[in-house]
XYZ file of C-alpha atoms in Angstrom:
593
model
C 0.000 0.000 0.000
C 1.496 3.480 -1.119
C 0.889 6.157 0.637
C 1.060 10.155 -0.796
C 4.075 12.202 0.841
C 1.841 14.418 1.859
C -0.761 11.795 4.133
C 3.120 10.363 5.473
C 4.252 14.173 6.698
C 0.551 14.723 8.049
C 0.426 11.246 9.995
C 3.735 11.531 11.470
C 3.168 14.991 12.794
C -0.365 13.907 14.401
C 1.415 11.166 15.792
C 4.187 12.801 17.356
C 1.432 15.784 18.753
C 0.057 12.926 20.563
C 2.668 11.083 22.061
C 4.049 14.165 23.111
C 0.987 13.774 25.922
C 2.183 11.627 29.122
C -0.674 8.856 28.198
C 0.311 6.301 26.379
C -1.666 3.498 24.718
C -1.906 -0.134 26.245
C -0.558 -2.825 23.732
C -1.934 -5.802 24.141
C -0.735 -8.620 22.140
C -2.684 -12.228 21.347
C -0.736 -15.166 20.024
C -2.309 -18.244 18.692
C 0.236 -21.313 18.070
C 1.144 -23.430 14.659
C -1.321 -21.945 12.373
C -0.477 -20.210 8.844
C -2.570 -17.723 7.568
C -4.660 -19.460 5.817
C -6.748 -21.004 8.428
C -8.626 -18.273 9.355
C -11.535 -16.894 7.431
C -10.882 -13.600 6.687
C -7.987 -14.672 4.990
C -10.372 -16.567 2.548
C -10.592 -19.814 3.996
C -13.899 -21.153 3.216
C -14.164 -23.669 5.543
C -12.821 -22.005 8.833
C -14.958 -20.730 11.136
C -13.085 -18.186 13.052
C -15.832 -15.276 13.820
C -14.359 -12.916 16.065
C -11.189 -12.684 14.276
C -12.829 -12.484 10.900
C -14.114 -9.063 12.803
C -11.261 -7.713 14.274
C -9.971 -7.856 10.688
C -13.146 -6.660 9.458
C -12.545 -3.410 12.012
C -8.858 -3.149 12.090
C -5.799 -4.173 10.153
C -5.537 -7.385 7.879
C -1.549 -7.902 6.405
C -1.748 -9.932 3.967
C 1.671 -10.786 3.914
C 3.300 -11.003 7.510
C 5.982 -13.821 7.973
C 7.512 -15.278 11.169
C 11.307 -15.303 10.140
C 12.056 -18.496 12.215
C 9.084 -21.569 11.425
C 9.241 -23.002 14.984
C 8.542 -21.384 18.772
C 12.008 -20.569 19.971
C 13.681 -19.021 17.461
C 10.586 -17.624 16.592
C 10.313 -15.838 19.780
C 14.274 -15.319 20.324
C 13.662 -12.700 17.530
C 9.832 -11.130 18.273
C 11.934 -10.346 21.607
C 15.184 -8.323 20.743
C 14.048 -7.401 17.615
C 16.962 -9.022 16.164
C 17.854 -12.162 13.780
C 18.004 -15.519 15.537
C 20.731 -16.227 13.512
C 22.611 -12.661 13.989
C 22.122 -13.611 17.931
C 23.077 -17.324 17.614
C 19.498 -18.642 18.689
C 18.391 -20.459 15.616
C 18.718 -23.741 16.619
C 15.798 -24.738 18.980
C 15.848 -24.660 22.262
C 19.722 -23.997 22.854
C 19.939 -21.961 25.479
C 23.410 -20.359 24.183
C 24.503 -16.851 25.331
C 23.725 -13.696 23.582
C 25.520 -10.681 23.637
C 24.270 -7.991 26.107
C 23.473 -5.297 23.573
C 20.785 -7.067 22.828
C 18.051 -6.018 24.894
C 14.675 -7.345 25.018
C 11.474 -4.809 24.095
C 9.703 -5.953 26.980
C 12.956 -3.943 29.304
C 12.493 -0.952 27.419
C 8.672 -1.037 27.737
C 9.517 -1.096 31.878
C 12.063 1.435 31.900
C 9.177 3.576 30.444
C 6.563 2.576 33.491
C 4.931 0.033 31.625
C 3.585 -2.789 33.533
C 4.731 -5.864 31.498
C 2.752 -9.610 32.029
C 3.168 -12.995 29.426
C 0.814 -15.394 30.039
C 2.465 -17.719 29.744
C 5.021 -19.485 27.388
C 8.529 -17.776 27.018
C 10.925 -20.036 25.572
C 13.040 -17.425 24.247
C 15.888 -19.783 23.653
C 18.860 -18.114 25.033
C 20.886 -18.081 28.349
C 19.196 -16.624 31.141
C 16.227 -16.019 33.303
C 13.143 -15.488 30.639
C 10.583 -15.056 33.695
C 12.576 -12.246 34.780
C 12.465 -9.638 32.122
C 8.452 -9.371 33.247
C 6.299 -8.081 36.253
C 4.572 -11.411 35.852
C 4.336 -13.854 33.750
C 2.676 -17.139 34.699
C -0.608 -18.540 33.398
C -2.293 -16.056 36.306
C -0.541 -13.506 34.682
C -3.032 -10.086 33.799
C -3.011 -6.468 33.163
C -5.707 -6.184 35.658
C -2.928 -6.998 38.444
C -1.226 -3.658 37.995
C -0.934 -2.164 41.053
C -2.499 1.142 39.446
C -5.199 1.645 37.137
C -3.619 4.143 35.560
C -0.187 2.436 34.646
C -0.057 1.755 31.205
C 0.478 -1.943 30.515
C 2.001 -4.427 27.544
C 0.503 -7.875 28.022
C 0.880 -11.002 26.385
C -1.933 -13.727 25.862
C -0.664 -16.963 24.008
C -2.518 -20.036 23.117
C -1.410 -23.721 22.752
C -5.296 -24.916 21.810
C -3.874 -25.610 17.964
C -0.366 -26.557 18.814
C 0.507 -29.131 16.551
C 0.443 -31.740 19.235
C -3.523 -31.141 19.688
C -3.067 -33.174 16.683
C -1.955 -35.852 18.637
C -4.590 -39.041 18.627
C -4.567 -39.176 22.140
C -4.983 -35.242 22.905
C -7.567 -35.002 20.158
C -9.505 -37.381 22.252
C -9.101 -35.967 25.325
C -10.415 -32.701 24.095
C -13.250 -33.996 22.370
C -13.912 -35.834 25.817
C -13.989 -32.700 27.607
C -15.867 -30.382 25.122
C -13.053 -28.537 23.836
C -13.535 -29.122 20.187
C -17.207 -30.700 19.087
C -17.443 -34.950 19.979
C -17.286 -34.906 16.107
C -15.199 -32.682 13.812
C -17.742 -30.085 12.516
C -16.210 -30.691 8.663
C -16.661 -34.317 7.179
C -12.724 -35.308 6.561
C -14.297 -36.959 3.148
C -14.905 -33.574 2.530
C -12.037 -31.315 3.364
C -9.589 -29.788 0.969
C -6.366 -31.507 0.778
C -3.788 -29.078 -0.481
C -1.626 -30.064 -3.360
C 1.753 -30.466 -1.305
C 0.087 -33.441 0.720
C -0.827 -37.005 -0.443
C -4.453 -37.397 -0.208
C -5.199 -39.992 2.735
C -7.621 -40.600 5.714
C -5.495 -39.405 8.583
C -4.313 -36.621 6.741
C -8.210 -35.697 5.763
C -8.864 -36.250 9.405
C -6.638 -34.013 10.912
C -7.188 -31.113 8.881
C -10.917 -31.622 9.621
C -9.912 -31.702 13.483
C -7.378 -28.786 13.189
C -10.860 -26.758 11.767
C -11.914 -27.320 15.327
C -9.169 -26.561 17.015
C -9.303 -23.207 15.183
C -12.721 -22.514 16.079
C -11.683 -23.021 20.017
C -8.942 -20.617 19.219
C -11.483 -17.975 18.026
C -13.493 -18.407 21.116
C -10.751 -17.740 23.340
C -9.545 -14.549 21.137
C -12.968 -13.748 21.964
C -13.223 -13.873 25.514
C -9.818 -11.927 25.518
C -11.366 -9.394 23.673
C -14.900 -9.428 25.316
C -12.885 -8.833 28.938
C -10.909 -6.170 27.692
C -13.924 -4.374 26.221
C -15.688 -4.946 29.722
C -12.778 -3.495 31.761
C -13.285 -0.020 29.637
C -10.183 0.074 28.554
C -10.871 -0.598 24.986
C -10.415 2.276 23.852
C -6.882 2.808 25.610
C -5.366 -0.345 23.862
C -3.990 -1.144 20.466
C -4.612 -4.674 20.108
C -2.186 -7.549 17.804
C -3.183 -11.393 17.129
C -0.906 -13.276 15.399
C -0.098 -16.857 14.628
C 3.761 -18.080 16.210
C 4.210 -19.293 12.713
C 2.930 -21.753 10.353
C 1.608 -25.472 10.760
C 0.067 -27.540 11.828
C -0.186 -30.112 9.516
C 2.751 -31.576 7.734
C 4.758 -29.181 5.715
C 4.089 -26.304 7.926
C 5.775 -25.863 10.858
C 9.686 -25.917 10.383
C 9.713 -25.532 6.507
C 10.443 -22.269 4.786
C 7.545 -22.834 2.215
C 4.415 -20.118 3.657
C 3.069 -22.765 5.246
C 5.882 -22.561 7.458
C 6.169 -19.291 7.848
C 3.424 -16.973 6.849
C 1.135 -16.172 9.606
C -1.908 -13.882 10.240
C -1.335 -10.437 11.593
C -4.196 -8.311 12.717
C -4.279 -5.107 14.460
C -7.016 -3.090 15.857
C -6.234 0.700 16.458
C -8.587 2.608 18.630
C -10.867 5.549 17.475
C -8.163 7.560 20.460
C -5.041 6.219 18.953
C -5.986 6.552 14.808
C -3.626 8.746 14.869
C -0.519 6.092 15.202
C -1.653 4.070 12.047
C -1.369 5.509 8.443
C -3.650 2.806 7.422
C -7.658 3.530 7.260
C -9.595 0.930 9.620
C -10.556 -2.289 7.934
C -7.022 -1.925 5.651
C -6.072 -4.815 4.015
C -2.326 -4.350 3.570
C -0.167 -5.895 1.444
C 3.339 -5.140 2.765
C 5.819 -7.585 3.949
C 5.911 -7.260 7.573
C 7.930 -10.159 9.822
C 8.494 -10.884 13.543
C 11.836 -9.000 13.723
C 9.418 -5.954 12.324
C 7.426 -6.506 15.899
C 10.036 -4.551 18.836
C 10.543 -1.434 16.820
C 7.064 -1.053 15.733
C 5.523 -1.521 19.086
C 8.196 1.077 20.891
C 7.014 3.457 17.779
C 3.937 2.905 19.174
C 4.664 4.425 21.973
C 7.203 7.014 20.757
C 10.378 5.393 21.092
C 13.207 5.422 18.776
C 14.293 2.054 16.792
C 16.996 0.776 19.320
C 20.406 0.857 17.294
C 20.803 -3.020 17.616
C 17.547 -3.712 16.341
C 17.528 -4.926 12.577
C 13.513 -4.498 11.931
C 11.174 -1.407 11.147
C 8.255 -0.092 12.740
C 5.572 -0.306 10.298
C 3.140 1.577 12.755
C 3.406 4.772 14.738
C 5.331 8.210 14.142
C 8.428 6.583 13.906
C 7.052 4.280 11.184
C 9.649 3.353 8.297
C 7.940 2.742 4.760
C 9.423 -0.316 3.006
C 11.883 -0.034 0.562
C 11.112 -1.341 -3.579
C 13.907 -3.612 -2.463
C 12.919 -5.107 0.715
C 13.069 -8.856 1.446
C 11.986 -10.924 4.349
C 14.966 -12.766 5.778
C 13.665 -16.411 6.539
C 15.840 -19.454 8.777
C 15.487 -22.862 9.671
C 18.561 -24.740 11.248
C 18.247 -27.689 14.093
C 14.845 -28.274 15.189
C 15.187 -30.908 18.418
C 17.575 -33.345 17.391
C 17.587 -33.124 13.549
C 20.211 -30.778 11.952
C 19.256 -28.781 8.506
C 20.668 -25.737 7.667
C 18.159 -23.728 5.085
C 17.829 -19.852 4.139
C 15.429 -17.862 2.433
C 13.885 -14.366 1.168
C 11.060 -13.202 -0.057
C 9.988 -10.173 -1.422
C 5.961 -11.479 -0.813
C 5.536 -12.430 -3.628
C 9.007 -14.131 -5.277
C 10.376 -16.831 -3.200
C 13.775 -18.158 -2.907
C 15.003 -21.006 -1.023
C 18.737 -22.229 -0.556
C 19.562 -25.795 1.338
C 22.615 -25.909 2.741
C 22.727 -29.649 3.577
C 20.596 -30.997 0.513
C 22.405 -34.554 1.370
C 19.636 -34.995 4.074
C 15.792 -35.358 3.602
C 13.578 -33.086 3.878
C 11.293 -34.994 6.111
C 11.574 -35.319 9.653
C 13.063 -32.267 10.594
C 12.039 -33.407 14.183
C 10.781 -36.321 15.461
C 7.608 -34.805 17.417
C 5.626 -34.145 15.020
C 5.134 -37.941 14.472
C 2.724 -38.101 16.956
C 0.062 -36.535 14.679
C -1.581 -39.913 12.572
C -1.319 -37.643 9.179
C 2.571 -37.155 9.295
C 3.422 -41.042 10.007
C 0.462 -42.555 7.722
C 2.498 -39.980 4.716
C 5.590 -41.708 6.128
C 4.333 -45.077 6.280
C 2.962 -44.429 2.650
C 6.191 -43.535 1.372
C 7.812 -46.417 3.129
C 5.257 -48.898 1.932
C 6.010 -47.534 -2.328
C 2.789 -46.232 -2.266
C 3.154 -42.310 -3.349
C 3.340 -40.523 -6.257
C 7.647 -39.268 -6.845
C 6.255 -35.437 -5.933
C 4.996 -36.490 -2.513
C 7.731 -38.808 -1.973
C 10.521 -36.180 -2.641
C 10.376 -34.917 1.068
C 11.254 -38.263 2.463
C 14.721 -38.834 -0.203
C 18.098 -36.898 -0.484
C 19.756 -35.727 -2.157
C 17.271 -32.199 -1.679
C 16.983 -29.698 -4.511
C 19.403 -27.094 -3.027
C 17.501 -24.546 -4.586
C 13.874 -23.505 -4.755
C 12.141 -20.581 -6.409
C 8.626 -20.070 -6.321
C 6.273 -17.569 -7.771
C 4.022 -17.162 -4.930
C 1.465 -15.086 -7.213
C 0.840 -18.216 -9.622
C 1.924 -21.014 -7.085
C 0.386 -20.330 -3.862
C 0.871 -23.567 -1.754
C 4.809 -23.418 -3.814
C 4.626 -26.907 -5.191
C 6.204 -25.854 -8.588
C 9.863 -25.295 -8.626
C 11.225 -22.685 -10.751
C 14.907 -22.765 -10.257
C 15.500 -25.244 -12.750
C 13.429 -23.008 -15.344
C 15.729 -20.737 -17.960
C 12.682 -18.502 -18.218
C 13.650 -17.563 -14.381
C 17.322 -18.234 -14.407
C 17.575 -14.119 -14.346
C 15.478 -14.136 -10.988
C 17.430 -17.188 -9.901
C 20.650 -15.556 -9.949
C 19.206 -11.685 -7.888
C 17.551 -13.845 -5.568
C 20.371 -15.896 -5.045
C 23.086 -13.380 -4.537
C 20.657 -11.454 -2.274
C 20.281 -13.973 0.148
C 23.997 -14.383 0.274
C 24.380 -10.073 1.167
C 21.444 -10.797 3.715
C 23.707 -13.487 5.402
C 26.423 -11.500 5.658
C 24.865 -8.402 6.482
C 23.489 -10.085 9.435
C 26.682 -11.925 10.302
C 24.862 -15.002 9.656
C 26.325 -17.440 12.810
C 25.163 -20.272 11.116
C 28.106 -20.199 9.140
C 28.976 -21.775 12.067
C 28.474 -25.077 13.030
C 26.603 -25.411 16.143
C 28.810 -28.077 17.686
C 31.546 -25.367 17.225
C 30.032 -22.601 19.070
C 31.653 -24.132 22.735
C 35.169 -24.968 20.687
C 34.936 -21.111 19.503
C 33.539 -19.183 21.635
C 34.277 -20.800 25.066
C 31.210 -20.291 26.498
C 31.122 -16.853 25.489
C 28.329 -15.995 22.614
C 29.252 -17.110 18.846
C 27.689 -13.343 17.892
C 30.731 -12.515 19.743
C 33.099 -14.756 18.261
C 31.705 -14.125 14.188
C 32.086 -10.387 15.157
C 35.422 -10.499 16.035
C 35.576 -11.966 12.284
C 33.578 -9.638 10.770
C 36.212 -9.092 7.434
C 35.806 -12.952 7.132
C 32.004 -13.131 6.950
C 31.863 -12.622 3.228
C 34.451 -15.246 2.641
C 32.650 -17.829 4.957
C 29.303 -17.174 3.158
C 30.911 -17.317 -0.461
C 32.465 -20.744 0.934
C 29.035 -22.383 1.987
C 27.354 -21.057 -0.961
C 30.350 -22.565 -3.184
C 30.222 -25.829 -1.006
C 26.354 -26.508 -1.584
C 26.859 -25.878 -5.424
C 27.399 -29.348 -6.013
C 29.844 -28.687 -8.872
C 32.800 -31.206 -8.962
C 34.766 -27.965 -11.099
C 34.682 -26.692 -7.472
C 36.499 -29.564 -5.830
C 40.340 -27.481 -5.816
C 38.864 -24.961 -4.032
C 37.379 -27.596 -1.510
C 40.517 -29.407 -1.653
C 42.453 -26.542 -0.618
C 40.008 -25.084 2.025
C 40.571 -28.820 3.624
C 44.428 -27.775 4.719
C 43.477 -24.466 5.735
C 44.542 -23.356 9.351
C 40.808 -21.922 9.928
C 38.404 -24.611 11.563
C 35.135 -22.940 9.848
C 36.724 -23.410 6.556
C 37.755 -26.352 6.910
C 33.889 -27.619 7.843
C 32.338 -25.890 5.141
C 35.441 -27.552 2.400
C 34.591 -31.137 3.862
C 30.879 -30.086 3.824
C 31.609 -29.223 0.162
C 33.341 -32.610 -0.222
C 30.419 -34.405 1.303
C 27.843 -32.809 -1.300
C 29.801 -33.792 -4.355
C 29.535 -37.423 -3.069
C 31.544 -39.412 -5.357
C 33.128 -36.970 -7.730
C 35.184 -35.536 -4.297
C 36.824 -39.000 -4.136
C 40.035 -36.733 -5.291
C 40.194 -35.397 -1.938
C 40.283 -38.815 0.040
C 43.484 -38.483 1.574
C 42.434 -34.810 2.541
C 39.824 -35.809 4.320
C 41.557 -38.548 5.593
C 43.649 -36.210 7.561
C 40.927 -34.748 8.987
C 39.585 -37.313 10.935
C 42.054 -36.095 13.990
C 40.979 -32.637 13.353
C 41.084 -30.216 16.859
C 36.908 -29.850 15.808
C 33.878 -32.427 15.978
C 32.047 -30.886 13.426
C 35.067 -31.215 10.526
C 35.577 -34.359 12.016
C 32.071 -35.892 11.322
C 32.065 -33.603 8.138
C 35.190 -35.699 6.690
C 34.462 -38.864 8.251
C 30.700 -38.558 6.167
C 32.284 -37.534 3.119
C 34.329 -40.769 3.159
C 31.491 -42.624 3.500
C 29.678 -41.101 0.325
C 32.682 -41.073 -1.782
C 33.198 -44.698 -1.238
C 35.533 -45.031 1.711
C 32.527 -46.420 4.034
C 34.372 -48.849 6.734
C 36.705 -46.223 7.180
C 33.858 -43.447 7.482
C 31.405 -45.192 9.589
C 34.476 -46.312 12.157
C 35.044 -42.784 12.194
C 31.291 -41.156 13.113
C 30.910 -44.200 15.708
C 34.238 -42.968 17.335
C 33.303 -39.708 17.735
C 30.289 -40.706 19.862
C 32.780 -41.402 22.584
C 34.836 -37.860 21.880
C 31.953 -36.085 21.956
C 30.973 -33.726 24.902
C 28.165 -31.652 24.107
C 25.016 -32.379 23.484
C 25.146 -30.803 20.093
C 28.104 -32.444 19.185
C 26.295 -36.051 20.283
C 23.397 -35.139 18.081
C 25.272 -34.453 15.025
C 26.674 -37.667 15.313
C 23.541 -39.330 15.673
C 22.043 -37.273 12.827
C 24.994 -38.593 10.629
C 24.566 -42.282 11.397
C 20.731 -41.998 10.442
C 21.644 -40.671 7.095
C 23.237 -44.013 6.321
C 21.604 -46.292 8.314
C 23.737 -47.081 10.837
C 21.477 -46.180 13.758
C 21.257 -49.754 14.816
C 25.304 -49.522 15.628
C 24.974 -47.169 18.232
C 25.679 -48.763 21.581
C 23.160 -48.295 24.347
């Protein structure tokens, strides 16, 4: 949505008159869990039934194209919170816990500092070191604005609900809430009669849980509602700026944790009082069009309020007077790296409408990227399918390496992105902007997973690995050029490779044998390279060489080498790339108890 010069100048100065006042607005903020956008009705689902937040959208504002940058809760959240990169912090890898550097401070602080009072009800799991309780006046499932100890303190609260968490998907769960009158004794939809998008095989658990994830969303309504209805009855609707949004996408399979939208495109809505019109340049009822993202969320809410972007923030405020329009060349920076115990390293952008996607370990499959989402009957009966020879090759793809290692999708024509345009020479153009513009948007944001996670404690010594790759900062465009280069796949790269196995730097020297390991066979050159690096000083180039061995040929020699290192390692990370590397040649059953 463009806006005239003229409107900008005339909003910001009404803004600014405003905030210049001691009263500020109340933000509260509503978060639903595992749902894309495209489970509610007013974003043209026909068979949702999602009333009350079909109205809020109705009164407020609809964004049409709002992504979370991370597609799973904790790195999700690690970024809504500092307003900064979970990968520029070191928090992409789920549920870590690894230190972050100081200077970056959480909204929430700020929002204090300024006499907010701050509550979370409940879930934190903000995925780095320290005490995530802390940073509010109260957060617990008891946690309110209405426990202020004034009425007129301004307040930033938080409700977030786990009614369509993936694991409501869970036979057992879905039961249970059927049992006790969550969701209807029998889904409202017929699963005969659901629509089965075109990424998923079409079969009766799958059918079923979309039909029971319909109710789930309707529950989720109903308690947006009741949110809303209390606020309304406190009077002090007309003091607060409401936000829902969904976490990020899911829940069925080939939502949560992929980079497709499914993954990560979520409903945003935002109500804006009659008192506080002011702080929005958009008319109520707006349906905007604008790529927004979670790392968008800290500066716009301090905006709200009159604050200044914090210098360490990487987002804009797309509301208040210190709103910042969006720039023709704006992309959405997008993540995914371990999720539980599975490791795959993937990157995106999109501009909201062209797509591009770049795996960085295309030697595993795309399917599990975490075991827990098993539990749901629709992601094991599509495994079980695959396993049993009964799938079509385009719904068997997720369950096979090698992956593509890059995807581009026209969003536009291809909504549910199940046609892959990278191959096409119509697109190659595209192809090659979109590529080299996710490789600037690494570096800009000193990408850490250019380093592997096992190596953050060998690095960094308990100290953050933000810390460490800024220390490095000339080397960042070298390391990213490297891991692009490595995941080419191109055996005219294997000198390179070759050489970046002898170099004296331990990143390098992952990413070469990473390199080796994606050529398979054609790096068999480099044997005795990689030979040499099974006493390496690191786990990661260790495991790295040792699997590259095994794919070139050498597979005694590799597989000794990965079972080794499960008694070297020491970390938890480093024990779960191991195991990750056994399952990718079936060697799981070797592991000793």
């Amino acid at each position: 949505m463009i806006l005239s010069i003229k409107r900008i100048l005339l909003f910001l100065i009404s803004a600014a008159t405003l905030l210049g006042a001691a009263e500020r607005p109340n933000i509260l903020w509503i978060t639903s869990e595992d749902n894309a956008w495209n489970w509610l009705g007013c974003y043209g689902n026909q068979e949702a039934v999602t009333p009350r937040l079909d109205a809020l959208a109705e009164g407020g504002l609809m964004f049409t194209h709002a992504y979370s940058n991370g597609p799973v809760c904790a790195v999700a959240r690690s970024t809504i919170l500092n307003g900064v990169y979970a990968v520029t912090q070191g928090t992409q890898h789920m549920r870590s816990r690894h230190p972050i550097p100081a200077k970056f401070k959480p909204y929430v602080s700020y929002f204090r500092e300024l006499g907010y009072y701050c509550t979370n009800n409940s879930k934190t799991d903000y995925n780095f070191k320290g005490d995530d309780n802390a940073l509010w006046d109260e957060c617990s499932p008891k946690a309110h604005y209405r426990n202020r100890p004034s009425a007129d303190q301004p307040f930033f609260a938080i409700f977030n609900f786990t009614s369509t968490h993936e694991s409501t998907l869970f036979p057992d769960v879905i039961a249970r809430n059927r049992k006790s009158g969550v969701i209807p004794k029998t889904t409202r939809l017929a699963p005969s009669e659901v629509a089965v998008p075109p990424y998923l095989p079409d079969l009766p658990e799958i059918r079923s849980d979309i039909a029971s994830y319909h109710d789930n969303m309707t529950a989720m309504d109903k308690q947006v509602g009741e949110v809303l209805d209390e606020l309304e009855k406190s009077g002090l609707a007309e003091d607060t700026i409401v936000f829902y949004y969904g976490d990020h996408g899911g829940a069925i399979p080939r939502g949560k944790r992929y980079l497709e939208d499914t993954g990560v495109r979520v409903p945003m809505l935002v109500h804006v009082p009659e008192k506080w019109r002011a702080l929005s340049p958009f008319k109520a009822g707006a349906v905007i069009d604008e790529p927004v993202a979670f790392v968008d969320l800290a500066p716009t809410v301090l905006s709200l309020v009159g604050q200044e972007k914090p210098a360490q923030m990487q987002g804009r405020a797309f509301l208040g007077p210190k709103r910042e329009a969006p720039g023709e060349d704006d992309v959405v920076f997008l993540f995914a790296d371990r999720f539980d115990e599975l490791y795959g390293m993937r990157r995106g952008i999109t501009d909201g409408r062209w797509k591009y996607i770049r795996c960085f370990t295309p030697y595993l499959p795309a399917a599990p990227y975490s075991y827990y989402a098993q539990g749901q009957a629709g992601w094991a009966a599509w495994q079980k399918a695959w396993q049993d020879g009964k799938l079509k090759p385009e719904f068997s793809a997720i369950w096979e390496a090698p992956q593509p290692v890059e995807r581009l999708y026209d969003t536009a024509s291809d909504p549910m992105e199940v046609k892959n345009l990278a191959g096409d020479p119509a697109h190659a153009e595209k192809l090659a902007a979109m590529r080299d513009r996710l490789k600037q948007t690494m570096i800009e944001a000193s990408d850490t997973g250019l380093v592997a996670e096992p190596m953050f404690s060998e690095l960094a010594e308990g100290k953050p690995i933000a810390g460490y790759l800024a220390g490095r900062k000339g080397d960042v465009p070298k390391l990213a050029e490297l891991a692009f280069l490595a995941s080419e796949a191109d055996a005219r790269n294997l000198p390179e490779l070759t050489k970046g196995l002898a170099s004296g730097d331990p990143v390098t020297r992952y990413w070469s044998a990473q390199g080796c390991l994606i050529l398979g066979e054609a790096a068999a050159p480099a044997a005795e390279a990689l030979v040499a690096l099974l006493g390496d000083s690191s786990t990661s180039v260790r495991v790295s060489a040792a699997h590259a061995l095994f794919v070139i040929g050498r597979k005694d020699e590799g597989k000794a080498a990965v079972l080794a290192e499960l008694e070297r390692a020491k970390t938890e990370e480093a024990q779960q790339n191991v195991v990750n590397t056994l399952t990718t040649f079936g060697a799981l059953d070797e592991i000793p108890e």
